[in-house]
mmCIF file of C-alpha atoms and ligand atoms in Angstrom:
data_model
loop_
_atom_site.group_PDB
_atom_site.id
_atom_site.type_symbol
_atom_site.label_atom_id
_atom_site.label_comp_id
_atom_site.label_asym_id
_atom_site.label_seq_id
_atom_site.Cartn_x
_atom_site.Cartn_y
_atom_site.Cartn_z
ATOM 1 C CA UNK A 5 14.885 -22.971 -8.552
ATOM 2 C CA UNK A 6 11.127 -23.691 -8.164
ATOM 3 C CA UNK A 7 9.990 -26.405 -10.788
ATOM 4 C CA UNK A 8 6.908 -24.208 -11.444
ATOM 5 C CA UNK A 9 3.956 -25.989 -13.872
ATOM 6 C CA UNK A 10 2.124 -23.008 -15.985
ATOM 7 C CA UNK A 11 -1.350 -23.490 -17.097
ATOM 8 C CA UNK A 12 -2.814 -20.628 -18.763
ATOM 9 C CA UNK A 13 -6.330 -19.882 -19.311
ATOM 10 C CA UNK A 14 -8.208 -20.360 -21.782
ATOM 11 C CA UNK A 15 -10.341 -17.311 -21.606
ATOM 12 C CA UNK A 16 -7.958 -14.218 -20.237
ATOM 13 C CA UNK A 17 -10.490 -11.818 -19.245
ATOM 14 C CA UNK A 18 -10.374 -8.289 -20.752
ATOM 15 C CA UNK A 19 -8.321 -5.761 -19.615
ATOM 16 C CA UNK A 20 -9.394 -2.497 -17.581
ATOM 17 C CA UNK A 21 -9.864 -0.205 -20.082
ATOM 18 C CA UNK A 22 -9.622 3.066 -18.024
ATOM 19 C CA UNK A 23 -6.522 2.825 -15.757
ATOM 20 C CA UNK A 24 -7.299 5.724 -13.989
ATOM 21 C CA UNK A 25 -10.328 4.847 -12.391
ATOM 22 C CA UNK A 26 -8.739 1.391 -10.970
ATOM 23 C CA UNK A 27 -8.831 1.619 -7.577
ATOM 24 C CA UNK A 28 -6.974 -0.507 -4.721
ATOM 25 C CA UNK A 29 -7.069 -4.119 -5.475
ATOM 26 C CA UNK A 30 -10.769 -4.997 -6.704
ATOM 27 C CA UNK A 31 -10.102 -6.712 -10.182
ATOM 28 C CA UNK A 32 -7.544 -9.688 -10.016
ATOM 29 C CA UNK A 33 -4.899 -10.992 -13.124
ATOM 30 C CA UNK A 34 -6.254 -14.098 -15.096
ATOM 31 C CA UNK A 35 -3.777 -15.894 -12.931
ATOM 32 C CA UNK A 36 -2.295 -17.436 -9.754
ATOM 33 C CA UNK A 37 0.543 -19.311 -7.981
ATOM 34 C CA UNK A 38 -0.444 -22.119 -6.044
ATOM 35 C CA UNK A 39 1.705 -24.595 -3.859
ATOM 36 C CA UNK A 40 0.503 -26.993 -1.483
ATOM 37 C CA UNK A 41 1.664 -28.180 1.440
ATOM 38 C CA UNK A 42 1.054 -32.134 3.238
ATOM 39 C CA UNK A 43 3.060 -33.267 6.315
ATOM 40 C CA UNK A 44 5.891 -35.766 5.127
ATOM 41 C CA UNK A 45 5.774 -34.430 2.010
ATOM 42 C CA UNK A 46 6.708 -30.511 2.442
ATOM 43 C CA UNK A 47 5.801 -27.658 -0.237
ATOM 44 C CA UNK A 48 5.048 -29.410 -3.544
ATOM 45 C CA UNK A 49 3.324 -28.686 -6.718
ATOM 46 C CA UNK A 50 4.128 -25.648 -7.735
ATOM 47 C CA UNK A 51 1.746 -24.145 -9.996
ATOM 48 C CA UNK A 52 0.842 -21.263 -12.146
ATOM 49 C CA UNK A 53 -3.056 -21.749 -13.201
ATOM 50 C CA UNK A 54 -6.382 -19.874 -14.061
ATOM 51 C CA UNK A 55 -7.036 -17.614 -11.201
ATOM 52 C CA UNK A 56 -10.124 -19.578 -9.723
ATOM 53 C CA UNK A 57 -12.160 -19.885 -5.945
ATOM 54 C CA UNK A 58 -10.994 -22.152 -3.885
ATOM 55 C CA UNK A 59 -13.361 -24.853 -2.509
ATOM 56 C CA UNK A 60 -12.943 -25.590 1.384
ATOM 57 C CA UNK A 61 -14.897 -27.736 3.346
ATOM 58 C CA UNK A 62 -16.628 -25.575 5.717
ATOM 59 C CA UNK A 63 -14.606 -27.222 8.841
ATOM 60 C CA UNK A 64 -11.269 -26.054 7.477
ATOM 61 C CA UNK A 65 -8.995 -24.640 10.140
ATOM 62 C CA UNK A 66 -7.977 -21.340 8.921
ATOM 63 C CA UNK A 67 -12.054 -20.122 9.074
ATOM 64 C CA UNK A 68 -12.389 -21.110 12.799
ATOM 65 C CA UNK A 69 -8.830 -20.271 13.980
ATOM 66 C CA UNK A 70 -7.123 -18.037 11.410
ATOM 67 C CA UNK A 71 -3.870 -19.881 11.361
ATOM 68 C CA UNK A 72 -2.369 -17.956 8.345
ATOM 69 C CA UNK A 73 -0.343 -14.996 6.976
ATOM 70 C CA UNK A 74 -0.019 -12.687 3.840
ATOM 71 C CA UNK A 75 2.269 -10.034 2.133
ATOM 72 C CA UNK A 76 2.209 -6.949 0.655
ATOM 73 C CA UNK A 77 3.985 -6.060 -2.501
ATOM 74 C CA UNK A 78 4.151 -4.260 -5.845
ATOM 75 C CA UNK A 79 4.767 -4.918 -9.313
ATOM 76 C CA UNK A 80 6.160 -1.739 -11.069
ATOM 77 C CA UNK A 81 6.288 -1.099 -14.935
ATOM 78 C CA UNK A 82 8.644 1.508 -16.020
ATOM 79 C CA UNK A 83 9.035 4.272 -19.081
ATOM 80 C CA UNK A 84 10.723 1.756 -20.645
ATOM 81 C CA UNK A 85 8.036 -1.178 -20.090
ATOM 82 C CA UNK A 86 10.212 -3.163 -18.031
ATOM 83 C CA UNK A 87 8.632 -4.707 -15.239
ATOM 84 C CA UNK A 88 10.315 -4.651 -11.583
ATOM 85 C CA UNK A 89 9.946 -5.589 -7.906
ATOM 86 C CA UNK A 90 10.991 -3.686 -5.030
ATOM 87 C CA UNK A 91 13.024 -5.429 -2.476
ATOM 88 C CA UNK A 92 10.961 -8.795 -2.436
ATOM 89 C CA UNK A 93 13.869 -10.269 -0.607
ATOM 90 C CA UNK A 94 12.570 -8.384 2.412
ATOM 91 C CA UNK A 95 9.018 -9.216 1.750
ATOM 92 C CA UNK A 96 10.028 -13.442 1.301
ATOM 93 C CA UNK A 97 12.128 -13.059 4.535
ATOM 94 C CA UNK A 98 9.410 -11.104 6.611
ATOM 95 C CA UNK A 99 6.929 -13.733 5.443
ATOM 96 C CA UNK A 100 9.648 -16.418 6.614
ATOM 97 C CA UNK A 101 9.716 -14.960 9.791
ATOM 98 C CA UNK A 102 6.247 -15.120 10.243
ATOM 99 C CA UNK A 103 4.904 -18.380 8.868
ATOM 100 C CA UNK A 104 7.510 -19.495 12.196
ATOM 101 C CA UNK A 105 5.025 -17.239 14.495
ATOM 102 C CA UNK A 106 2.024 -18.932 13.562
ATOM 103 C CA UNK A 107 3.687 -22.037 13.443
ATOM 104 C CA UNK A 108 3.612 -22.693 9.820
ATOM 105 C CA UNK A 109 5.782 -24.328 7.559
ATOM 106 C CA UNK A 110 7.912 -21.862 6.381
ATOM 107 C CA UNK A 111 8.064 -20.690 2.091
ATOM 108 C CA UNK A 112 11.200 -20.664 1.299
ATOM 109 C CA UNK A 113 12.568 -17.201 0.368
ATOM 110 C CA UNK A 114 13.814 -18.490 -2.911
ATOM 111 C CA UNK A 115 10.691 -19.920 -3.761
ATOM 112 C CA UNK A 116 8.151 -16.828 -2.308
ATOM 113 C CA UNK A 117 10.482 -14.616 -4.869
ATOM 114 C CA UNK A 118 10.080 -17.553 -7.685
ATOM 115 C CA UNK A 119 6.451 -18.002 -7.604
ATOM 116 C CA UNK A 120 6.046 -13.817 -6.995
ATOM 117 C CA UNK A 121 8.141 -13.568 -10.421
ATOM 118 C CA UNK A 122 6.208 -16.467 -12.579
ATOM 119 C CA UNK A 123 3.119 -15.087 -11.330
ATOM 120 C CA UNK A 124 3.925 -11.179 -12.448
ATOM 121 C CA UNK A 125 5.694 -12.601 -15.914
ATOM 122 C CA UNK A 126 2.162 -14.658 -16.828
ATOM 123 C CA UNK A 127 0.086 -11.988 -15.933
ATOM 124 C CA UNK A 128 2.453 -9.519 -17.229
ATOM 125 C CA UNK A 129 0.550 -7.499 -19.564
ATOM 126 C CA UNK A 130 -2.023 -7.144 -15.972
ATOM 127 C CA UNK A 131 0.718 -4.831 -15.006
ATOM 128 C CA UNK A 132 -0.617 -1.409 -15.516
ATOM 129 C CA UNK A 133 0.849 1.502 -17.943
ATOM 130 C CA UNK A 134 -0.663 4.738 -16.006
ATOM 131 C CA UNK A 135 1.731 6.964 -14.235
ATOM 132 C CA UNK A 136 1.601 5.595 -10.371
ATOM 133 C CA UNK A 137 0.050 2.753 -11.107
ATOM 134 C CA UNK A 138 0.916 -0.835 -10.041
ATOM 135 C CA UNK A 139 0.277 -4.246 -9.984
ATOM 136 C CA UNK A 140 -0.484 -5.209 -6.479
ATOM 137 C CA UNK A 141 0.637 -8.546 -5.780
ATOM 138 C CA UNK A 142 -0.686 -10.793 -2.683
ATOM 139 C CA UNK A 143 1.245 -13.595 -1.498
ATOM 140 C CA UNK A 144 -0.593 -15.506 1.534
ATOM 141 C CA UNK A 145 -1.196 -19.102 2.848
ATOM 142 C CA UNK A 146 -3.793 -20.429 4.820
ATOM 143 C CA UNK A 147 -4.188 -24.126 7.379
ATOM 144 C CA UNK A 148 -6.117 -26.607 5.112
ATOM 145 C CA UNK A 149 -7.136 -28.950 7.867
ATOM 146 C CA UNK A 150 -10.557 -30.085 8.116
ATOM 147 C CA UNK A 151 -11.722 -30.467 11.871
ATOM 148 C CA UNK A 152 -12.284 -27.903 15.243
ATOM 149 C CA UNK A 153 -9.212 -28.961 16.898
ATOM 150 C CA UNK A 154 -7.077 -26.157 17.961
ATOM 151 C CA UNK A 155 -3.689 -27.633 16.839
ATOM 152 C CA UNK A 156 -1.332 -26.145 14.213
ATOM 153 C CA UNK A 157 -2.636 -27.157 10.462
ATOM 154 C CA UNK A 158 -0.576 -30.595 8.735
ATOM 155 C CA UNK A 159 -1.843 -29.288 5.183
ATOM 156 C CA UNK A 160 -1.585 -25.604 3.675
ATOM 157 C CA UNK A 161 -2.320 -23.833 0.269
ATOM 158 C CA UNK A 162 0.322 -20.779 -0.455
ATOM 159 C CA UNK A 163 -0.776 -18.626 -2.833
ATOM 160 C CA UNK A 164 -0.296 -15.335 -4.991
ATOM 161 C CA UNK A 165 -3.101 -13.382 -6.598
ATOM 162 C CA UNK A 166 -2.441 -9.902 -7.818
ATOM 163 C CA UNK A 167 -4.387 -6.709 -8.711
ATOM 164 C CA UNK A 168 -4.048 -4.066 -11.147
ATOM 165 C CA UNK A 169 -4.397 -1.092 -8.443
ATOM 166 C CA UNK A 170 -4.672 2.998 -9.121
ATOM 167 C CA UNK A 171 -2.555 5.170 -8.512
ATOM 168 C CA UNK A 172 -2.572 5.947 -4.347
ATOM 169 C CA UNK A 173 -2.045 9.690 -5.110
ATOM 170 C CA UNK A 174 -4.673 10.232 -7.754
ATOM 171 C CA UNK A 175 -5.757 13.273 -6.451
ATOM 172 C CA UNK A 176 -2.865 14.524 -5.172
ATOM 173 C CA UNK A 177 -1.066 14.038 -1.839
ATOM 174 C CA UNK A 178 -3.295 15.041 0.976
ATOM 175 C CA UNK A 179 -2.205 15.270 4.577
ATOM 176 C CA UNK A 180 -4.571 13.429 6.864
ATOM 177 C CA UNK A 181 -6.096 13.838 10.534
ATOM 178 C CA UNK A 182 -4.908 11.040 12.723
ATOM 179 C CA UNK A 183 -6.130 9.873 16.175
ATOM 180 C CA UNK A 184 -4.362 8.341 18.984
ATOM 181 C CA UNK A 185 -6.177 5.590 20.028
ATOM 182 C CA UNK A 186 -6.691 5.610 23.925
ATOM 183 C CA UNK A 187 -9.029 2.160 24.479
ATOM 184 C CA UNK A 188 -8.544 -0.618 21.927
ATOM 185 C CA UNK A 189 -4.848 -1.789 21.162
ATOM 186 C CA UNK A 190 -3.123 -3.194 18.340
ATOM 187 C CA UNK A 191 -0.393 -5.313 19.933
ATOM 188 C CA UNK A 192 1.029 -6.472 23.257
ATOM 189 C CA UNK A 193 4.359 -8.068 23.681
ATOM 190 C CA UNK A 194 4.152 -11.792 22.716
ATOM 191 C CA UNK A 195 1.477 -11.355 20.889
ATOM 192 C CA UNK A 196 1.619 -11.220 16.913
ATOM 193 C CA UNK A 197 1.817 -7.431 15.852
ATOM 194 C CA UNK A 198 5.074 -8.295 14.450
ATOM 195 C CA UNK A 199 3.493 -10.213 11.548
ATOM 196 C CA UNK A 200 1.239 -10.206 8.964
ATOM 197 C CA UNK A 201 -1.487 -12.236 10.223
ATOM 198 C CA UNK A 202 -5.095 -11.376 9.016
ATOM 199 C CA UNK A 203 -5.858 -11.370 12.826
ATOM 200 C CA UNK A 204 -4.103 -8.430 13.764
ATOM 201 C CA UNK A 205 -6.498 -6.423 11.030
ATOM 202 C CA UNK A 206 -9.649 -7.971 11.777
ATOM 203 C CA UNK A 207 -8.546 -6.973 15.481
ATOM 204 C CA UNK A 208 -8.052 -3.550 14.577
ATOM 205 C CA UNK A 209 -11.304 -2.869 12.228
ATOM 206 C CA UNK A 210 -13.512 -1.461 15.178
ATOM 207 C CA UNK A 211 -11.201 1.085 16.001
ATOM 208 C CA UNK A 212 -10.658 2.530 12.408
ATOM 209 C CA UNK A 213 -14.372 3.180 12.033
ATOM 210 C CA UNK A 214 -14.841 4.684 14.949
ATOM 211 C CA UNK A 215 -11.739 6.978 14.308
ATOM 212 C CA UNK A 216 -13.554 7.616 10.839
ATOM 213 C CA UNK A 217 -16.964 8.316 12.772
ATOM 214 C CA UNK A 218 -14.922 11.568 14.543
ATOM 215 C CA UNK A 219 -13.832 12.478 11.125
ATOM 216 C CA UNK A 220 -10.076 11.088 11.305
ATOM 217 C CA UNK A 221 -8.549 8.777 8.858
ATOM 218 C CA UNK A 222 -6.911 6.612 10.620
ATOM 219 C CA UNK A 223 -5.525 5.403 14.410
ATOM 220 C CA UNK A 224 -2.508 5.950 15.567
ATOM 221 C CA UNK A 225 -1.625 2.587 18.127
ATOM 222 C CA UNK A 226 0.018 2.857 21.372
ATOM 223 C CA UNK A 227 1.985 0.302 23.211
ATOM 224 C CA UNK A 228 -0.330 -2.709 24.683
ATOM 225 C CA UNK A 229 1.022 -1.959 28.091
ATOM 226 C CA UNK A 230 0.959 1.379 29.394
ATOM 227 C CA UNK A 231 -0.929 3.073 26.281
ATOM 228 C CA UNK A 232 2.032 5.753 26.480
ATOM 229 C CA UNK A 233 4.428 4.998 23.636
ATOM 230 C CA UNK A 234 3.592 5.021 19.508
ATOM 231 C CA UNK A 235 3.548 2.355 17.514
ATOM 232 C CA UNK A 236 2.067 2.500 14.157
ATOM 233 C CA UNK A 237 -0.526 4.295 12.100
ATOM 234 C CA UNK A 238 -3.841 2.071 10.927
ATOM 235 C CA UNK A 239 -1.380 -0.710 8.887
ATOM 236 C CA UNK A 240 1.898 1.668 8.054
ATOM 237 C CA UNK A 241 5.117 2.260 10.229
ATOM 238 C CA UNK A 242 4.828 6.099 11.426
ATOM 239 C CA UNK A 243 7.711 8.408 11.833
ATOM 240 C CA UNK A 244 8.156 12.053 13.638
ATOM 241 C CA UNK A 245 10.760 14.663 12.397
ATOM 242 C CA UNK A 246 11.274 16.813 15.663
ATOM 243 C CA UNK A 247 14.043 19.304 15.907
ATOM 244 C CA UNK A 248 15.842 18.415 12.668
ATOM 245 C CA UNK A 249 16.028 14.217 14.117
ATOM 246 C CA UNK A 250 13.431 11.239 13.284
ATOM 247 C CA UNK A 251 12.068 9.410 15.476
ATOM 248 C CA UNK A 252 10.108 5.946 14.867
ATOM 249 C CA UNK A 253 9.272 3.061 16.631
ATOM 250 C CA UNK A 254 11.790 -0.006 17.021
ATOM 251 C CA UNK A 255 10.812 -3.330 15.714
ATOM 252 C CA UNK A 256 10.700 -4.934 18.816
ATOM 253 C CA UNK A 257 7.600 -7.787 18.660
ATOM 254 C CA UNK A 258 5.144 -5.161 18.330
ATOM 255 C CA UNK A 259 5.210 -3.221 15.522
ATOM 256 C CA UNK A 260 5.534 -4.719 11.763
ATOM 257 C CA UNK A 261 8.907 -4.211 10.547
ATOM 258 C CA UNK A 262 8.124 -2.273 7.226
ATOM 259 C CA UNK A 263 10.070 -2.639 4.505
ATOM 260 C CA UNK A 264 9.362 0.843 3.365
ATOM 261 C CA UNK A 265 10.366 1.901 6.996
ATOM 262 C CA UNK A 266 13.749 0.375 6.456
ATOM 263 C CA UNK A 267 14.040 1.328 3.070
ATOM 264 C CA UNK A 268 13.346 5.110 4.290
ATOM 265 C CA UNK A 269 15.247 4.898 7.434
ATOM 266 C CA UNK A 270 18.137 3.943 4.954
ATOM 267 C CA UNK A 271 17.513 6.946 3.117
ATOM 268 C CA UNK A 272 17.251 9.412 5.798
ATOM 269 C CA UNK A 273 20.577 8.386 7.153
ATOM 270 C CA UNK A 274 22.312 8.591 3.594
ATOM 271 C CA UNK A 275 21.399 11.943 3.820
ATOM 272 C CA UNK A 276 22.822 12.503 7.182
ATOM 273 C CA UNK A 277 19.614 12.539 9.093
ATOM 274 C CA UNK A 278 19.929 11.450 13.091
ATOM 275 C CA UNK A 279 17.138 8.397 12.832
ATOM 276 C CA UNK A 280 16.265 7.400 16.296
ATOM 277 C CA UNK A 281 14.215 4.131 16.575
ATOM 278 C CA UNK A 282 13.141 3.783 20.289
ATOM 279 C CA UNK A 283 10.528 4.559 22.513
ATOM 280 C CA UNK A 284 8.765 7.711 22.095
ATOM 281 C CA UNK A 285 6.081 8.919 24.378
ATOM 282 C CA UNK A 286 3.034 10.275 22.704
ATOM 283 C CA UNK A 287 2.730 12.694 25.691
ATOM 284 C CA UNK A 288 6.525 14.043 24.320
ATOM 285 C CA UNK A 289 5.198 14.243 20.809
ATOM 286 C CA UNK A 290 1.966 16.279 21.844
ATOM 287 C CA UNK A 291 4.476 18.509 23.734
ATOM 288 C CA UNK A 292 7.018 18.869 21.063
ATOM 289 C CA UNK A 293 3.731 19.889 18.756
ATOM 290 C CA UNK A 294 2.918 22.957 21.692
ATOM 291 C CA UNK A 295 6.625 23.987 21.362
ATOM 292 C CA UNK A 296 6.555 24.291 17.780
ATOM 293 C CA UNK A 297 9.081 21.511 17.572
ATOM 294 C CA UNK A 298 6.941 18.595 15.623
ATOM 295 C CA UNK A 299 8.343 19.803 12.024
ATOM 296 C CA UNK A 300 6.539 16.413 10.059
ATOM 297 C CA UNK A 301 5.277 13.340 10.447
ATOM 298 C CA UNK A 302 4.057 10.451 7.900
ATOM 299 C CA UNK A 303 3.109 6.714 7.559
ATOM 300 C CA UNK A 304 4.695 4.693 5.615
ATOM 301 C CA UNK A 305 3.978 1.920 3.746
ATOM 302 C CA UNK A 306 3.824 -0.289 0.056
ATOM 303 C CA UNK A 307 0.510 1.265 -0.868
ATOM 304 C CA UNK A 308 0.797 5.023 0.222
ATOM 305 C CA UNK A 309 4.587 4.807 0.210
ATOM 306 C CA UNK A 310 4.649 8.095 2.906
ATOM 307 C CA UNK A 311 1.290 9.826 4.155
ATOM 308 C CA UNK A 312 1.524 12.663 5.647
ATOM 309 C CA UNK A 313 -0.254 14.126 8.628
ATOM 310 C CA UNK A 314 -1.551 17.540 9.183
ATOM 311 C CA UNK A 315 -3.199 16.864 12.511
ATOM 312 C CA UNK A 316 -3.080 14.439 15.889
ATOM 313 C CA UNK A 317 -5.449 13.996 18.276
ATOM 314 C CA UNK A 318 -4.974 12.531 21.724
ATOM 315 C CA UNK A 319 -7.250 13.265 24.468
ATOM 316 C CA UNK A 320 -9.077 16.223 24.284
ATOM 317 C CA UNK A 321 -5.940 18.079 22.255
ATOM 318 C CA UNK A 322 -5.010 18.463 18.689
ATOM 319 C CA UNK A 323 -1.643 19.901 17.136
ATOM 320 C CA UNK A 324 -1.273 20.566 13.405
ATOM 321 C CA UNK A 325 1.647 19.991 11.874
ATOM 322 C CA UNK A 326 3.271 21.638 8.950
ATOM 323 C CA UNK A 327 0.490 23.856 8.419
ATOM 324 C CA UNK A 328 -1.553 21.417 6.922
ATOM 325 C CA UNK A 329 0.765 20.827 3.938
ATOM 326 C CA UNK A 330 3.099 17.744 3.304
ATOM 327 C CA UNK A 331 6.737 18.293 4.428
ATOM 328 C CA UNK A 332 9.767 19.142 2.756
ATOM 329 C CA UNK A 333 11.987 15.736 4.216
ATOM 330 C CA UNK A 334 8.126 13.695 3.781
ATOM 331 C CA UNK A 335 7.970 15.212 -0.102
ATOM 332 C CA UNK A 336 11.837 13.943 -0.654
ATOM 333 C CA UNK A 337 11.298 10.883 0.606
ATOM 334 C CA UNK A 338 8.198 10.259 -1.464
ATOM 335 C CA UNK A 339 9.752 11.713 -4.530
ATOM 336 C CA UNK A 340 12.918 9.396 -4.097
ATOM 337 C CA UNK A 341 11.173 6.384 -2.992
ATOM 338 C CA UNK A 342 8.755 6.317 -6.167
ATOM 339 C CA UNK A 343 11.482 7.330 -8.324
ATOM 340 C CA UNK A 344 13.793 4.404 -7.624
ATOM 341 C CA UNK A 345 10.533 1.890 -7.807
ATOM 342 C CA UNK A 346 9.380 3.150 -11.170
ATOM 343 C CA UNK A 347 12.709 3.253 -12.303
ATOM 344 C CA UNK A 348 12.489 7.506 -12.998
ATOM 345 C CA UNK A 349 15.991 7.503 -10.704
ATOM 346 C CA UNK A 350 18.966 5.037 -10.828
ATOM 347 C CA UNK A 351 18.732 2.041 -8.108
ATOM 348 C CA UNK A 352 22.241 3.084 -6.264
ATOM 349 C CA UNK A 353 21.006 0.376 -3.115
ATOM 350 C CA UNK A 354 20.407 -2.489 -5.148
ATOM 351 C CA UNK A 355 17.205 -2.467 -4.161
ATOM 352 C CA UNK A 356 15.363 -3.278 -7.670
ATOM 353 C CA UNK A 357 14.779 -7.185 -9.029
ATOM 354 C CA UNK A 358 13.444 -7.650 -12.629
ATOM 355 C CA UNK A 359 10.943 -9.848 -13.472
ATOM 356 C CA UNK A 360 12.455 -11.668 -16.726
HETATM 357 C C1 PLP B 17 2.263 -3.996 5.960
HETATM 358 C C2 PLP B 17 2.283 -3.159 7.192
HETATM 359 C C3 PLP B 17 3.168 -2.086 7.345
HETATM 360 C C4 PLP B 17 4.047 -1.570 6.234
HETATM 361 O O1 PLP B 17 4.925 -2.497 5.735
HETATM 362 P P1 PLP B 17 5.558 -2.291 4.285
HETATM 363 O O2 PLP B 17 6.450 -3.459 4.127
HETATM 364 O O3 PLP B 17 6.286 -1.006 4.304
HETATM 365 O O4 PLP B 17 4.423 -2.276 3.315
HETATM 366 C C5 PLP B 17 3.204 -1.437 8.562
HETATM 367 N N1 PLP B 17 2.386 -1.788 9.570
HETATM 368 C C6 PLP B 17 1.494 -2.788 9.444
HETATM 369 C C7 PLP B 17 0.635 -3.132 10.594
HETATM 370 C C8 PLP B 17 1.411 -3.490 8.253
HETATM 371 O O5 PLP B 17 0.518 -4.475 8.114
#
């Protein structure tokens, strides 16, 4: 168990008044976890205080060379006002996983879960009441060197900060146009698509607006290589229902390994779906779309959960997909997935933690 030190502020700040017009992470709790790191003397210090900036010397590694990593996670408060996590297990052990890819010192998972959990129980009253709503929580650590050299940081800060965020589906679940990027790329194998490094995203920026330029919402990657097989959609895991199977791409060094992917591809196999996780060609999707054959396909993700797309463009061709409308599997999914995290339908996977 983490020997965690709690400071709490003196002046908590008030709380958002109307939860309905929150948004996606722009206010933060009165609150943070902080931990640092110092070569020789490994993680120490463990710390919940005030949620304050952080002062860096201008020379410190992570601006120049963006040695670092974050999560994604929620904080869910149910009918009953309990307050739970979602598989953070998954999140500590992805994060794990990556801290050894950018050759940081590695959290360990015990710890990411016990600062997650002292964080969420200070700030609990952060934790928003509105139906859909969560608190989104932001685990992430950054090199604290000071000095140009490209070398792997000696000194890091881990840290949590969360958000009170809106419900993702305020205005109801809207299928979105999605197009297949044919230039830029996301990931190449040995590269770091596999992680959560704030490279990746800055990486993939230019791309998004220009797919929002053409009136699309987001990109749908190819493979690095031969710009023939999917990948992922903007920052979710994407999946295709064709012919009555699913088909999504496997976690093999490129794509993120989702935790609401797994948690889904769980699912869909409970419920005696074939879930193929492979290559798939995008010129075999576009096809299966001409045939009539493409019956849904969604992102999926923490935020969204599942989005569903009405439309993919590659090339000079489009094909819509369940008439514009979100699909039956895609509604189910969404429907069971929220209902498990906001405790409206019992947890038969185990997949809920409290925060006590
Ligand atoms: C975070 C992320 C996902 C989704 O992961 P979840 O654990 O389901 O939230 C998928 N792709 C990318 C690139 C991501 O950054």
């Amino acid at each position: 168990m983490l020997n965690i030190r709690i400071e709490k502020t003196a002046c908590p700040k008030a709380k958002p008044a109307d939860e309905s017009k929150l948004g996606f992470a722009k206010i933060f709790t009165d609150h943070m976890f902080v931990m640092d790191y110092a070569e020789g003397k490994g993680w120490h210090d463990a710390r919940v205080v005030p949620y304050a900036p952080f002062a860096l010397d201008p020379a410190t590694a992570v601006l120049h060379y963006a040695q670092e990593l974050f999560e994604g996670m929620k904080a869910y408060r149910t009918a009953e006002g309990k307050i739970q996590l979602f598989r953070p297990e998954c999140n500590a052990q992805r994060f794990v996983d990556g801290c050894e890819r950018m050759g940081i010192p590695p959290v360990p998972v015990e710890d990411f879960i016990d600062a997650v959990k002292a964080l969420v129980k200070v700030d609990e009253e952060w934790v928003p009441h509105m139906d859909g709503t969560s608190l989104y929580i932001r685990p992430f650590v950054i090199a604290t060197d000071v000095g140009l050299g490209v070398h792997a940081s000696k000194n890091y800060i881990f840290c949590v900060i969360a958000a009170p965020s809106g419900a993702y589906y305020a205005e109801g679940i809207n299928p979105v146009k999605i197009y297949v990027e044919d230039e830029y790329i996301r990931a190449a194998p040995g590269l770091t698509g596999a992680v959560k490094c704030g490279g990746n995203y800055a990486a993939s920026i230019k791309a998004g607006e220009l797919a929002e330029k053409k009136g699309y919402s987001q990109v749908l990657w190819l493979d690095g290589v031969e710009k023939k097989y999917v990948e992922e959609v903007g920052a979710m895991n994407i999946m295709f229902k064709i012919d009555g199977k699913i088909y999504t791409a496997a976690c093999n060094g490129t794509v993120l390994p989702g935790v609401t992917r797994r948690s889904i591809i769980e699912l869909c196999r409970d419920w005696g779906y074939e879930v193929i996780e492979g290559k798939l060609a995008i010129a075999d999707i576009m096809q299966a779309g001409r045939e009539g054959k493409l019956e849904e396909v969604w992102g999926t993700g923490t935020a969204a959960v599942v989005s569903p797309v009405k439309e993919l463009t590659w090339k000079d061709e489009s094909v819509q997909i369940s008439g514009g409308k979100i699909g039956e599997l895609t509604q189910k999914l969404y429907d069971t997935l929220t209902g498990i995290q906001w405790g409206k339908l019992p947890d038969t996977k185990g997949w809920i933690v409290a925060v006590d």
